[in-house]
CSV table of N, CA and C in Angstrom, one decimal:
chain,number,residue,atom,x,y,z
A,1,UNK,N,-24.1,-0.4,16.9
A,1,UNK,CA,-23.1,0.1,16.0
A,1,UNK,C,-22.5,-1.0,15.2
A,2,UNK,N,-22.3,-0.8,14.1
A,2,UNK,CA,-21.8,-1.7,12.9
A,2,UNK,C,-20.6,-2.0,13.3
A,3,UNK,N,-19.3,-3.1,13.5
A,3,UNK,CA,-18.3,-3.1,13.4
A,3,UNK,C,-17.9,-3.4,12.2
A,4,UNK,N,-16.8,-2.8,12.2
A,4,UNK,CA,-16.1,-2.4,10.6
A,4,UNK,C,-15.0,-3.8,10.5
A,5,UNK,N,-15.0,-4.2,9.2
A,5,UNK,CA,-14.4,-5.2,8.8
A,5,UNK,C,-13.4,-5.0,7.9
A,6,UNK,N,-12.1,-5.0,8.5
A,6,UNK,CA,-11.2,-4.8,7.5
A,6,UNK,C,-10.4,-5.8,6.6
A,7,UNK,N,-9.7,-5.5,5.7
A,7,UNK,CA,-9.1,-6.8,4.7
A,7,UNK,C,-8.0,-6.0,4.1
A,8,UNK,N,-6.9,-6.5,3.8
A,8,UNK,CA,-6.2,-6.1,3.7
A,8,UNK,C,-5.0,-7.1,2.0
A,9,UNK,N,-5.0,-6.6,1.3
A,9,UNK,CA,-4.1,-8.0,0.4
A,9,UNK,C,-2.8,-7.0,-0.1
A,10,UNK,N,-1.7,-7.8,-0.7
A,10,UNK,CA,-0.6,-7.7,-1.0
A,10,UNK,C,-0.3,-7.5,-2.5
A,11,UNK,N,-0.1,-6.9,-3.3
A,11,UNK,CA,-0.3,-7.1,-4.3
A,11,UNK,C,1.3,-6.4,-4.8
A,12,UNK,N,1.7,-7.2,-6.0
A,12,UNK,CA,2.7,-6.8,-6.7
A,12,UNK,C,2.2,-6.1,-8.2
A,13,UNK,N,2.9,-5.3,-8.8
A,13,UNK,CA,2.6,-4.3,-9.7
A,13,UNK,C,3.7,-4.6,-11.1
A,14,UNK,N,3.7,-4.8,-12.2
A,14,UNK,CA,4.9,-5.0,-13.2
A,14,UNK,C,4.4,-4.4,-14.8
A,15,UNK,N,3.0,-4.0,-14.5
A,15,UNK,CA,2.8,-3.2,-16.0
A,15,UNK,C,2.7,-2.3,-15.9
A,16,UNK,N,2.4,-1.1,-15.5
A,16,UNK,CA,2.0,0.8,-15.7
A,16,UNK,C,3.2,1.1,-14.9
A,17,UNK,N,3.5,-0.1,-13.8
A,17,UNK,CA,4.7,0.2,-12.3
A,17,UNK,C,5.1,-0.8,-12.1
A,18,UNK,N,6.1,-0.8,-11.1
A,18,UNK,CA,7.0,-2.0,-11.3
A,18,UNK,C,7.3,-1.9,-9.5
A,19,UNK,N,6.6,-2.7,-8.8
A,19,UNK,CA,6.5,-2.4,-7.7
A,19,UNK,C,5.9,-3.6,-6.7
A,20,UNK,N,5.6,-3.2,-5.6
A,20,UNK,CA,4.5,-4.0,-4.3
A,20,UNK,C,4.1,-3.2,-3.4
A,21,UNK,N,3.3,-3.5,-3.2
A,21,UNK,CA,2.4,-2.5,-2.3
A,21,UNK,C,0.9,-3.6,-1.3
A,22,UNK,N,0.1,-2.3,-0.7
A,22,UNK,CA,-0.7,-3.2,0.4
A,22,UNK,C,-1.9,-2.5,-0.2
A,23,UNK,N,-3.1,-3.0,-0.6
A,23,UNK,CA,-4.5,-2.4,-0.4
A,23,UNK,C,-5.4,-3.1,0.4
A,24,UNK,N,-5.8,-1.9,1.3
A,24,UNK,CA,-6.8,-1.7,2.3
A,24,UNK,C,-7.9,-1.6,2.2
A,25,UNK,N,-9.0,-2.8,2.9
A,25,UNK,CA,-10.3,-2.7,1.9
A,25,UNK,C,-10.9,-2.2,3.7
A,26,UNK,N,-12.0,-2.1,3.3
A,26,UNK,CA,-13.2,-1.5,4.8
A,26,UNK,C,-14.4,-2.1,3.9
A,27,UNK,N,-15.3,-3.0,4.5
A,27,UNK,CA,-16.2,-3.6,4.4
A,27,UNK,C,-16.3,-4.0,2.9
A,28,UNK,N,-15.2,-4.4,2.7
A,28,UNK,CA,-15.6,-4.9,1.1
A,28,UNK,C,-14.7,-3.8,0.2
A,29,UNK,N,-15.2,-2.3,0.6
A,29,UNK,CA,-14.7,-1.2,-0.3
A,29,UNK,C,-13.1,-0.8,0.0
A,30,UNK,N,-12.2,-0.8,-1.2
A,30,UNK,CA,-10.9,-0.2,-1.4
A,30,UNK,C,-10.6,1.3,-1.0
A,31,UNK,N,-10.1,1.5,0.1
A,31,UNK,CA,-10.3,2.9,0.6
A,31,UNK,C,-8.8,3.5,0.5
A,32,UNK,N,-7.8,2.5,0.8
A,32,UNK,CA,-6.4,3.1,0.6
A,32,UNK,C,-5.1,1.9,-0.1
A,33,UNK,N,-4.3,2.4,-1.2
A,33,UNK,CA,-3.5,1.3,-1.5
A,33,UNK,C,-1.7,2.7,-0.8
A,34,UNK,N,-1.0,1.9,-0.5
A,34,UNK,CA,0.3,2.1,-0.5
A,34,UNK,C,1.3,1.3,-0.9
A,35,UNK,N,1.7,1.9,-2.3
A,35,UNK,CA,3.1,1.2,-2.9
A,35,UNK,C,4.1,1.9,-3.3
A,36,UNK,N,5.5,0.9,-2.9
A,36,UNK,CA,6.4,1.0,-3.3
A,36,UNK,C,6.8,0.7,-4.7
A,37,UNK,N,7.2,1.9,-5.3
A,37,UNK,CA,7.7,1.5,-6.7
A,37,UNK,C,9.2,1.3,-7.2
A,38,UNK,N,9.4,0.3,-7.6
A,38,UNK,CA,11.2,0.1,-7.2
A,38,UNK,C,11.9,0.8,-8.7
A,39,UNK,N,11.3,1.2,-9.8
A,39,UNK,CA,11.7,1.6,-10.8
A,39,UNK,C,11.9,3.1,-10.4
A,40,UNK,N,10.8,4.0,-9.4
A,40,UNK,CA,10.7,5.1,-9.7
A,40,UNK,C,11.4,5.6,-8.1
A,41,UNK,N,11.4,4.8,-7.2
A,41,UNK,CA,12.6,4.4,-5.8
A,41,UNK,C,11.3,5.3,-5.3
A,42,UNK,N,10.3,5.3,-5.2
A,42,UNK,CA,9.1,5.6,-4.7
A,42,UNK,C,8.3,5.1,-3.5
A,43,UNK,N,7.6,5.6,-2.6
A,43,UNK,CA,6.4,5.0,-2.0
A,43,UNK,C,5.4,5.9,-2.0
A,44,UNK,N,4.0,5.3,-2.1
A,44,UNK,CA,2.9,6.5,-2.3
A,44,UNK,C,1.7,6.3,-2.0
A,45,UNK,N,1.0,7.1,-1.5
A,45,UNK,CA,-0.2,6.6,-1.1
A,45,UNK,C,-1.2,7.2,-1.9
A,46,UNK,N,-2.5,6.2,-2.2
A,46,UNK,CA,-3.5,6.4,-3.0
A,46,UNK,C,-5.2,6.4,-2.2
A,47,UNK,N,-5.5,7.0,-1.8
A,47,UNK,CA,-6.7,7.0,-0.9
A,47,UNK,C,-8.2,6.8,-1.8
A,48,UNK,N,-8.8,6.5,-1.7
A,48,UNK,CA,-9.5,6.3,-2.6
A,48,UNK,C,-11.6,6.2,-2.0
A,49,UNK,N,-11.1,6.7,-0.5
A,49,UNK,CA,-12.9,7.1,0.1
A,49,UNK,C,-12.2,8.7,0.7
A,50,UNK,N,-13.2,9.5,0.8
A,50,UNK,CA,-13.0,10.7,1.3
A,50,UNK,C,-13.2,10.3,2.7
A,51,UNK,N,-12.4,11.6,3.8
A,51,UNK,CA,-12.7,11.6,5.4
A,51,UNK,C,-11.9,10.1,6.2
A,52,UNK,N,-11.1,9.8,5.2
A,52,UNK,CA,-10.0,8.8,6.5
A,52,UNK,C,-9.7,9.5,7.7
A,53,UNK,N,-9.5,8.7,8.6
A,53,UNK,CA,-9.3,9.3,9.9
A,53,UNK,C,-8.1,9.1,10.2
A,54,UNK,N,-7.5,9.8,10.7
A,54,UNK,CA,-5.8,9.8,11.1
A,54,UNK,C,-5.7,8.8,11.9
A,55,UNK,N,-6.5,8.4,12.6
A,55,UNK,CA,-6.2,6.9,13.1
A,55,UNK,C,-6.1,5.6,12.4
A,56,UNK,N,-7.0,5.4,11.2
A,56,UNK,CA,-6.9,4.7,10.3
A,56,UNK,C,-5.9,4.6,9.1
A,57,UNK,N,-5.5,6.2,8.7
A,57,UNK,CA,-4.2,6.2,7.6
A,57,UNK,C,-3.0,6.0,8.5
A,58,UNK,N,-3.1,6.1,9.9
A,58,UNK,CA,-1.7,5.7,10.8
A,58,UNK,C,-1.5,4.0,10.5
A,59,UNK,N,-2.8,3.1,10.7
A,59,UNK,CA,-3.0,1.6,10.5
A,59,UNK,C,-2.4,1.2,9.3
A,60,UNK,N,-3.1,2.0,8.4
A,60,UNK,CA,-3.0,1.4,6.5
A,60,UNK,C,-1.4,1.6,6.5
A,61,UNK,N,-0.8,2.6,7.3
A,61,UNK,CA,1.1,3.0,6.9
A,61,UNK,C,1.9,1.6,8.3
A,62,UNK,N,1.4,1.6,8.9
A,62,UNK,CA,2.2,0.8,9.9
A,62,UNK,C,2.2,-0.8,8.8
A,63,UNK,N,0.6,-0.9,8.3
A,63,UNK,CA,0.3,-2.6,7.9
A,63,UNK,C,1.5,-2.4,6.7
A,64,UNK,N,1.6,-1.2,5.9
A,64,UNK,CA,2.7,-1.5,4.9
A,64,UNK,C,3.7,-1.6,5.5
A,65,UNK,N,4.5,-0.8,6.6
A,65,UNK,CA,6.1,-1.3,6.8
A,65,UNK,C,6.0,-2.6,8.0
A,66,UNK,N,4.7,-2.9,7.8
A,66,UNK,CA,5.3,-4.8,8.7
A,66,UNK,C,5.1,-5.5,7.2
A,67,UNK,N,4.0,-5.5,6.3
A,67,UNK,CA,4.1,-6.6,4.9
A,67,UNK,C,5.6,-6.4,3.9
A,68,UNK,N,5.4,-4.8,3.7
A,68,UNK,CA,6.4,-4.9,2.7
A,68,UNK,C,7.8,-4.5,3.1
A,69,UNK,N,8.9,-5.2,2.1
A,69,UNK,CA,10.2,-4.8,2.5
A,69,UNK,C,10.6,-3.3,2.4
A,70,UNK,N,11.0,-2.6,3.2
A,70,UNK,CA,11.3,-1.0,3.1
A,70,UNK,C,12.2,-1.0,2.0
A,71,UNK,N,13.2,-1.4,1.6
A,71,UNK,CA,14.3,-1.5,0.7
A,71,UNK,C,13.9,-1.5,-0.6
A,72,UNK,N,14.4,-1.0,-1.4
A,72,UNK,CA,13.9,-0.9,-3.2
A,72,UNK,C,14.9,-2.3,-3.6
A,73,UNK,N,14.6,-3.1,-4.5
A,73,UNK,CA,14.7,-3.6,-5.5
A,73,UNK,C,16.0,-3.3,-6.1
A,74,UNK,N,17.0,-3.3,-6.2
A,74,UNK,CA,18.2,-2.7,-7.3
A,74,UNK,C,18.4,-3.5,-8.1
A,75,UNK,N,17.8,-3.4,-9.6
A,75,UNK,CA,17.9,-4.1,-11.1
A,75,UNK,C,19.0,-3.7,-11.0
A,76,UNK,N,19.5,-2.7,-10.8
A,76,UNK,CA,20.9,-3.0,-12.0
A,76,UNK,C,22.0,-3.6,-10.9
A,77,UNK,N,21.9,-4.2,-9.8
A,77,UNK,CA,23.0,-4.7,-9.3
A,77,UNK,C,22.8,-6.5,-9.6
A,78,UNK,N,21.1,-6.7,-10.3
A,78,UNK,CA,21.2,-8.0,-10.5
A,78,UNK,C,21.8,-8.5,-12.2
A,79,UNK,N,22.3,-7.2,-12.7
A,79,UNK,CA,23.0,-7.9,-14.3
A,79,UNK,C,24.3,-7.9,-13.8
């Protein structure tokens, strides 16, 4: 049996959204991103292979609240 290879990167967001988030790759392929949008005080998940396993969307939500900060961003307390 194949072991599965996962990757994982951090990415920040400032054109369409204004945010950070985590996308989750499996063997190369983008299967789930979760980001926080600090404009829209959002978090959201985007899946992107069919048939994730609840054991694995449990991984992809844990890896976001250890990378990213739970806390939104407040612009207007930085003017």
């Amino acid at each position: 049996m194949k072991e599965n290879k996962d990757r994982v990167i951090i990415a920040s967001d400032v054109n369409e959204r204004d945010g950070i988030g985590v996308e989750i790759y499996r063997n190369d392929e983008l299967i789930v991103e979760i980001f926080r949008d600090d404009t829209e005080r959002t978090r959201k998940i985007q899946i992107f292979k069919e048939n994730i396993s609840l054991e694995l969307m449990e991984k992809c939500i844990q890896t976001f609240k250890k990378e990213i900060p739970w806390e939104f961003i407040d612009y207007e307390e930085d003017n």
